[in-house]
JSON list of C-alpha atoms in Angstrom, two decimals:
[
{"chain": "G", "resi": 26, "resn": "VAL", "atom": "CA", "xyz": [87.47, 167.37, 7.98]},
{"chain": "G", "resi": 27, "resn": "ALA", "atom": "CA", "xyz": [88.64, 166.01, 11.40]},
{"chain": "G", "resi": 28, "resn": "THR", "atom": "CA", "xyz": [89.92, 169.47, 12.46]},
{"chain": "G", "resi": 29, "resn": "MET", "atom": "CA", "xyz": [86.42, 171.22, 11.44]},
{"chain": "G", "resi": 30, "resn": "ARG", "atom": "CA", "xyz": [84.39, 168.51, 12.99]},
{"chain": "G", "resi": 31, "resn": "ALA", "atom": "CA", "xyz": [86.48, 168.63, 16.35]},
{"chain": "G", "resi": 32, "resn": "ASN", "atom": "CA", "xyz": [85.58, 172.27, 16.42]},
{"chain": "G", "resi": 33, "resn": "GLY", "atom": "CA", "xyz": [81.74, 171.87, 15.96]},
{"chain": "G", "resi": 34, "resn": "ALA", "atom": "CA", "xyz": [81.43, 171.95, 12.15]},
{"chain": "G", "resi": 35, "resn": "TYR", "atom": "CA", "xyz": [79.19, 169.91, 10.01]},
{"chain": "G", "resi": 36, "resn": "ALA", "atom": "CA", "xyz": [80.73, 168.59, 6.86]},
{"chain": "G", "resi": 37, "resn": "ALA", "atom": "CA", "xyz": [78.88, 167.34, 3.76]},
{"chain": "G", "resi": 38, "resn": "LEU", "atom": "CA", "xyz": [80.39, 165.99, 0.82]},
{"chain": "G", "resi": 39, "resn": "VAL", "atom": "CA", "xyz": [78.32, 166.98, -2.15]},
{"chain": "G", "resi": 40, "resn": "SER", "atom": "CA", "xyz": [79.48, 165.56, -5.42]},
{"chain": "G", "resi": 41, "resn": "GLY", "atom": "CA", "xyz": [78.70, 165.06, -9.08]},
{"chain": "G", "resi": 42, "resn": "GLY", "atom": "CA", "xyz": [80.18, 161.88, -8.88]},
{"chain": "G", "resi": 43, "resn": "PHE", "atom": "CA", "xyz": [78.29, 158.51, -7.84]},
{"chain": "G", "resi": 44, "resn": "THR", "atom": "CA", "xyz": [77.53, 157.34, -4.31]},
{"chain": "G", "resi": 45, "resn": "ALA", "atom": "CA", "xyz": [79.28, 153.97, -5.01]},
{"chain": "G", "resi": 46, "resn": "PHE", "atom": "CA", "xyz": [82.40, 156.07, -4.75]},
{"chain": "G", "resi": 47, "resn": "THR", "atom": "CA", "xyz": [81.64, 159.04, -2.59]},
{"chain": "G", "resi": 48, "resn": "GLU", "atom": "CA", "xyz": [80.13, 156.96, 0.26]},
{"chain": "G", "resi": 49, "resn": "ALA", "atom": "CA", "xyz": [83.54, 155.15, 0.91]},
{"chain": "G", "resi": 50, "resn": "VAL", "atom": "CA", "xyz": [85.37, 158.59, 0.74]},
{"chain": "G", "resi": 51, "resn": "ALA", "atom": "CA", "xyz": [83.02, 160.39, 2.91]},
{"chain": "G", "resi": 52, "resn": "ALA", "atom": "CA", "xyz": [83.26, 157.58, 5.48]},
{"chain": "G", "resi": 53, "resn": "LYS", "atom": "CA", "xyz": [87.15, 157.34, 5.35]},
{"chain": "G", "resi": 54, "resn": "LEU", "atom": "CA", "xyz": [87.50, 161.17, 5.82]},
{"chain": "G", "resi": 55, "resn": "GLY", "atom": "CA", "xyz": [84.78, 161.61, 8.53]},
{"chain": "G", "resi": 56, "resn": "PHE", "atom": "CA", "xyz": [82.13, 163.53, 6.72]},
{"chain": "G", "resi": 57, "resn": "ASP", "atom": "CA", "xyz": [78.82, 163.78, 8.42]},
{"chain": "G", "resi": 58, "resn": "GLU", "atom": "CA", "xyz": [77.00, 162.99, 5.11]},
{"chain": "G", "resi": 59, "resn": "ASN", "atom": "CA", "xyz": [77.52, 162.61, 1.45]},
{"chain": "G", "resi": 60, "resn": "ARG", "atom": "CA", "xyz": [75.26, 163.76, -1.46]},
{"chain": "G", "resi": 61, "resn": "ALA", "atom": "CA", "xyz": [76.09, 162.43, -4.89]},
{"chain": "G", "resi": 62, "resn": "ASN", "atom": "CA", "xyz": [74.41, 160.70, -8.05]},
{"chain": "G", "resi": 63, "resn": "VAL", "atom": "CA", "xyz": [72.99, 157.34, -7.36]},
{"chain": "G", "resi": 64, "resn": "LEU", "atom": "CA", "xyz": [73.46, 154.59, -10.13]},
{"chain": "G", "resi": 65, "resn": "GLU", "atom": "CA", "xyz": [70.05, 152.70, -10.71]},
{"chain": "G", "resi": 66, "resn": "ILE", "atom": "CA", "xyz": [70.22, 149.16, -9.74]},
{"chain": "G", "resi": 67, "resn": "GLU", "atom": "CA", "xyz": [67.75, 146.41, -11.15]},
{"chain": "G", "resi": 68, "resn": "ALA", "atom": "CA", "xyz": [67.95, 142.81, -9.90]},
{"chain": "G", "resi": 69, "resn": "ASP", "atom": "CA", "xyz": [71.33, 143.48, -8.41]},
{"chain": "G", "resi": 70, "resn": "LEU", "atom": "CA", "xyz": [72.77, 144.77, -11.69]},
{"chain": "G", "resi": 71, "resn": "LEU", "atom": "CA", "xyz": [73.44, 148.40, -12.82]},
{"chain": "G", "resi": 72, "resn": "ALA", "atom": "CA", "xyz": [70.88, 149.49, -15.08]},
{"chain": "G", "resi": 73, "resn": "GLY", "atom": "CA", "xyz": [72.81, 152.18, -16.95]},
{"chain": "G", "resi": 74, "resn": "ARG", "atom": "CA", "xyz": [70.77, 155.05, -15.61]},
{"chain": "G", "resi": 75, "resn": "VAL", "atom": "CA", "xyz": [71.32, 157.62, -13.08]},
{"chain": "G", "resi": 76, "resn": "MET", "atom": "CA", "xyz": [68.48, 158.28, -10.43]},
{"chain": "G", "resi": 77, "resn": "GLU", "atom": "CA", "xyz": [66.94, 161.71, -9.97]},
{"chain": "G", "resi": 78, "resn": "PRO", "atom": "CA", "xyz": [67.75, 164.16, -8.75]},
{"chain": "G", "resi": 79, "resn": "ILE", "atom": "CA", "xyz": [71.14, 164.44, -10.93]},
{"chain": "G", "resi": 80, "resn": "LEU", "atom": "CA", "xyz": [73.58, 166.30, -8.87]},
{"chain": "G", "resi": 81, "resn": "GLY", "atom": "CA", "xyz": [74.63, 169.28, -11.17]},
{"chain": "G", "resi": 82, "resn": "ARG", "atom": "CA", "xyz": [74.98, 172.84, -10.81]},
{"chain": "G", "resi": 83, "resn": "ASP", "atom": "CA", "xyz": [71.51, 173.50, -9.47]},
{"chain": "G", "resi": 84, "resn": "ALA", "atom": "CA", "xyz": [71.20, 170.68, -7.23]},
{"chain": "G", "resi": 85, "resn": "LYS", "atom": "CA", "xyz": [74.69, 171.29, -5.62]},
{"chain": "G", "resi": 86, "resn": "LEU", "atom": "CA", "xyz": [73.33, 174.87, -4.73]},
{"chain": "G", "resi": 87, "resn": "ALA", "atom": "CA", "xyz": [70.14, 173.40, -3.47]},
{"chain": "G", "resi": 88, "resn": "ALA", "atom": "CA", "xyz": [72.10, 171.10, -1.36]},
{"chain": "G", "resi": 89, "resn": "LEU", "atom": "CA", "xyz": [73.97, 173.92, 0.28]},
{"chain": "G", "resi": 90, "resn": "ASN", "atom": "CA", "xyz": [70.72, 175.84, 0.74]},
{"chain": "G", "resi": 91, "resn": "ASP", "atom": "CA", "xyz": [69.10, 172.87, 2.23]},
{"chain": "G", "resi": 92, "resn": "LEU", "atom": "CA", "xyz": [71.97, 172.40, 4.75]},
{"chain": "G", "resi": 93, "resn": "ILE", "atom": "CA", "xyz": [71.72, 176.02, 5.68]},
{"chain": "G", "resi": 94, "resn": "LYS", "atom": "CA", "xyz": [68.14, 175.63, 6.35]},
{"chain": "G", "resi": 95, "resn": "THR", "atom": "CA", "xyz": [68.02, 172.24, 8.11]},
{"chain": "G", "resi": 96, "resn": "LYS", "atom": "CA", "xyz": [71.16, 172.94, 10.23]},
{"chain": "G", "resi": 97, "resn": "GLY", "atom": "CA", "xyz": [70.28, 176.53, 11.15]},
{"chain": "G", "resi": 98, "resn": "LEU", "atom": "CA", "xyz": [73.44, 178.01, 9.69]},
{"chain": "G", "resi": 99, "resn": "ASP", "atom": "CA", "xyz": [74.14, 181.65, 8.77]},
{"chain": "G", "resi": 100, "resn": "ARG", "atom": "CA", "xyz": [75.24, 181.60, 5.18]},
{"chain": "G", "resi": 101, "resn": "ALA", "atom": "CA", "xyz": [78.31, 183.62, 6.21]},
{"chain": "G", "resi": 102, "resn": "ASP", "atom": "CA", "xyz": [79.48, 180.56, 8.12]},
{"chain": "G", "resi": 103, "resn": "THR", "atom": "CA", "xyz": [79.43, 178.24, 5.25]},
{"chain": "G", "resi": 104, "resn": "LEU", "atom": "CA", "xyz": [82.39, 177.20, 2.87]},
{"chain": "G", "resi": 105, "resn": "ALA", "atom": "CA", "xyz": [82.16, 175.48, -0.33]},
{"chain": "G", "resi": 106, "resn": "VAL", "atom": "CA", "xyz": [85.13, 174.00, -2.42]},
{"chain": "G", "resi": 107, "resn": "GLY", "atom": "CA", "xyz": [84.88, 173.14, -6.19]},
{"chain": "G", "resi": 108, "resn": "ASP", "atom": "CA", "xyz": [86.81, 172.80, -9.26]},
{"chain": "G", "resi": 109, "resn": "GLY", "atom": "CA", "xyz": [84.25, 172.75, -12.24]},
{"chain": "G", "resi": 110, "resn": "ALA", "atom": "CA", "xyz": [81.62, 174.77, -13.73]},
{"chain": "G", "resi": 111, "resn": "ASN", "atom": "CA", "xyz": [78.91, 172.63, -11.98]},
{"chain": "G", "resi": 112, "resn": "ASP", "atom": "CA", "xyz": [80.33, 174.05, -8.69]},
{"chain": "G", "resi": 113, "resn": "LEU", "atom": "CA", "xyz": [79.91, 177.79, -9.71]},
{"chain": "G", "resi": 114, "resn": "ALA", "atom": "CA", "xyz": [76.45, 178.37, -8.05]},
{"chain": "G", "resi": 115, "resn": "MET", "atom": "CA", "xyz": [77.39, 176.49, -4.84]},
{"chain": "G", "resi": 116, "resn": "LEU", "atom": "CA", "xyz": [80.64, 178.41, -4.59]},
{"chain": "G", "resi": 117, "resn": "GLY", "atom": "CA", "xyz": [78.73, 181.77, -5.12]},
{"chain": "G", "resi": 118, "resn": "GLY", "atom": "CA", "xyz": [76.00, 180.75, -2.57]},
{"chain": "G", "resi": 119, "resn": "ALA", "atom": "CA", "xyz": [78.49, 179.99, 0.28]},
{"chain": "G", "resi": 120, "resn": "GLY", "atom": "CA", "xyz": [79.92, 182.42, 2.54]},
{"chain": "G", "resi": 121, "resn": "LEU", "atom": "CA", "xyz": [83.35, 181.48, 1.33]},
{"chain": "G", "resi": 122, "resn": "GLY", "atom": "CA", "xyz": [83.47, 179.71, -2.00]},
{"chain": "G", "resi": 123, "resn": "VAL", "atom": "CA", "xyz": [86.95, 178.23, -2.74]},
{"chain": "G", "resi": 124, "resn": "ALA", "atom": "CA", "xyz": [88.30, 177.17, -6.17]},
{"chain": "G", "resi": 125, "resn": "TYR", "atom": "CA", "xyz": [90.54, 174.17, -5.57]},
{"chain": "G", "resi": 126, "resn": "ARG", "atom": "CA", "xyz": [93.00, 173.59, -8.62]},
{"chain": "G", "resi": 127, "resn": "ALA", "atom": "CA", "xyz": [90.05, 174.59, -10.62]},
{"chain": "G", "resi": 128, "resn": "LYS", "atom": "CA", "xyz": [89.29, 175.37, -14.28]},
{"chain": "G", "resi": 129, "resn": "PRO", "atom": "CA", "xyz": [90.07, 179.04, -15.10]},
{"chain": "G", "resi": 130, "resn": "ALA", "atom": "CA", "xyz": [86.51, 180.13, -15.24]},
{"chain": "G", "resi": 131, "resn": "VAL", "atom": "CA", "xyz": [85.85, 178.75, -11.81]},
{"chain": "G", "resi": 132, "resn": "ALA", "atom": "CA", "xyz": [88.95, 180.16, -10.42]},
{"chain": "G", "resi": 133, "resn": "GLU", "atom": "CA", "xyz": [88.08, 183.53, -11.63]},
{"chain": "G", "resi": 134, "resn": "ALA", "atom": "CA", "xyz": [84.42, 183.36, -10.26]},
{"chain": "G", "resi": 135, "resn": "ALA", "atom": "CA", "xyz": [85.25, 182.13, -6.69]},
{"chain": "G", "resi": 136, "resn": "HIS", "atom": "CA", "xyz": [85.86, 184.11, -3.69]},
{"chain": "G", "resi": 137, "resn": "VAL", "atom": "CA", "xyz": [89.20, 182.44, -2.96]},
{"chain": "G", "resi": 138, "resn": "ARG", "atom": "CA", "xyz": [91.35, 180.17, -5.14]},
{"chain": "G", "resi": 139, "resn": "ILE", "atom": "CA", "xyz": [94.03, 177.39, -4.23]},
{"chain": "G", "resi": 140, "resn": "ASP", "atom": "CA", "xyz": [96.18, 176.76, -7.24]},
{"chain": "G", "resi": 141, "resn": "HIS", "atom": "CA", "xyz": [99.05, 174.94, -5.17]},
{"chain": "G", "resi": 142, "resn": "GLY", "atom": "CA", "xyz": [99.17, 173.10, -2.04]},
{"chain": "G", "resi": 143, "resn": "ASP", "atom": "CA", "xyz": [96.70, 170.77, -0.45]},
{"chain": "G", "resi": 144, "resn": "LEU", "atom": "CA", "xyz": [93.23, 170.88, 1.09]},
{"chain": "G", "resi": 145, "resn": "SER", "atom": "CA", "xyz": [94.84, 171.82, 4.50]},
{"chain": "G", "resi": 146, "resn": "ALA", "atom": "CA", "xyz": [95.02, 175.47, 3.20]},
{"chain": "G", "resi": 147, "resn": "LEU", "atom": "CA", "xyz": [91.10, 175.52, 3.78]},
{"chain": "G", "resi": 148, "resn": "LEU", "atom": "CA", "xyz": [91.75, 175.26, 7.64]},
{"chain": "G", "resi": 149, "resn": "TYR", "atom": "CA", "xyz": [94.16, 178.36, 7.52]},
{"chain": "G", "resi": 150, "resn": "LEU", "atom": "CA", "xyz": [91.46, 180.20, 5.56]},
{"chain": "G", "resi": 151, "resn": "GLN", "atom": "CA", "xyz": [89.04, 179.46, 8.44]},
{"chain": "G", "resi": 152, "resn": "GLY", "atom": "CA", "xyz": [91.36, 180.81, 10.73]},
{"chain": "G", "resi": 153, "resn": "TYR", "atom": "CA", "xyz": [92.87, 177.63, 12.32]},
{"chain": "G", "resi": 154, "resn": "THR", "atom": "CA", "xyz": [96.46, 177.71, 13.35]},
{"chain": "G", "resi": 155, "resn": "SER", "atom": "CA", "xyz": [99.04, 174.87, 12.97]},
{"chain": "G", "resi": 156, "resn": "ASP", "atom": "CA", "xyz": [98.58, 173.98, 16.70]},
{"chain": "G", "resi": 157, "resn": "GLU", "atom": "CA", "xyz": [94.92, 173.36, 16.23]},
{"chain": "G", "resi": 158, "resn": "ILE", "atom": "CA", "xyz": [95.07, 171.02, 13.23]},
{"chain": "G", "resi": 159, "resn": "VAL", "atom": "CA", "xyz": [93.73, 167.57, 14.14]},
{"chain": "G", "resi": 160, "resn": "SER", "atom": "CA", "xyz": [95.95, 164.97, 12.42]},
{"chain": "G", "resi": 161, "resn": "GLY", "atom": "CA", "xyz": [94.66, 161.57, 11.19]}
]
């Protein structure tokens, strides 16, 4: 994320998880924003419900499309990474959809798959060289 942002990219974490976790991850890694499911809280207690919209397959694609529109992006210049069935539409809608250590159906459907290694492979897919990678 640091390398991409240092080169002008906008990075959004879009997750089917919960903001209670994704906010900390997004902040630590330097994402510009995060979109995830919000747990409903009543009187400072978890209510046991998830607020709408629930970030599933359609909402993840909608998030990508919203970012393309609001940031004035060319779809060909977008990258999405996922591992589960709820990522399929988003992966298909991105200029480069990457299956990362994904379930077989997702790996087959994605433009590119990474089965071994870490997420730094995404930087090489974007054309960065080792000398251009920002550490820490």
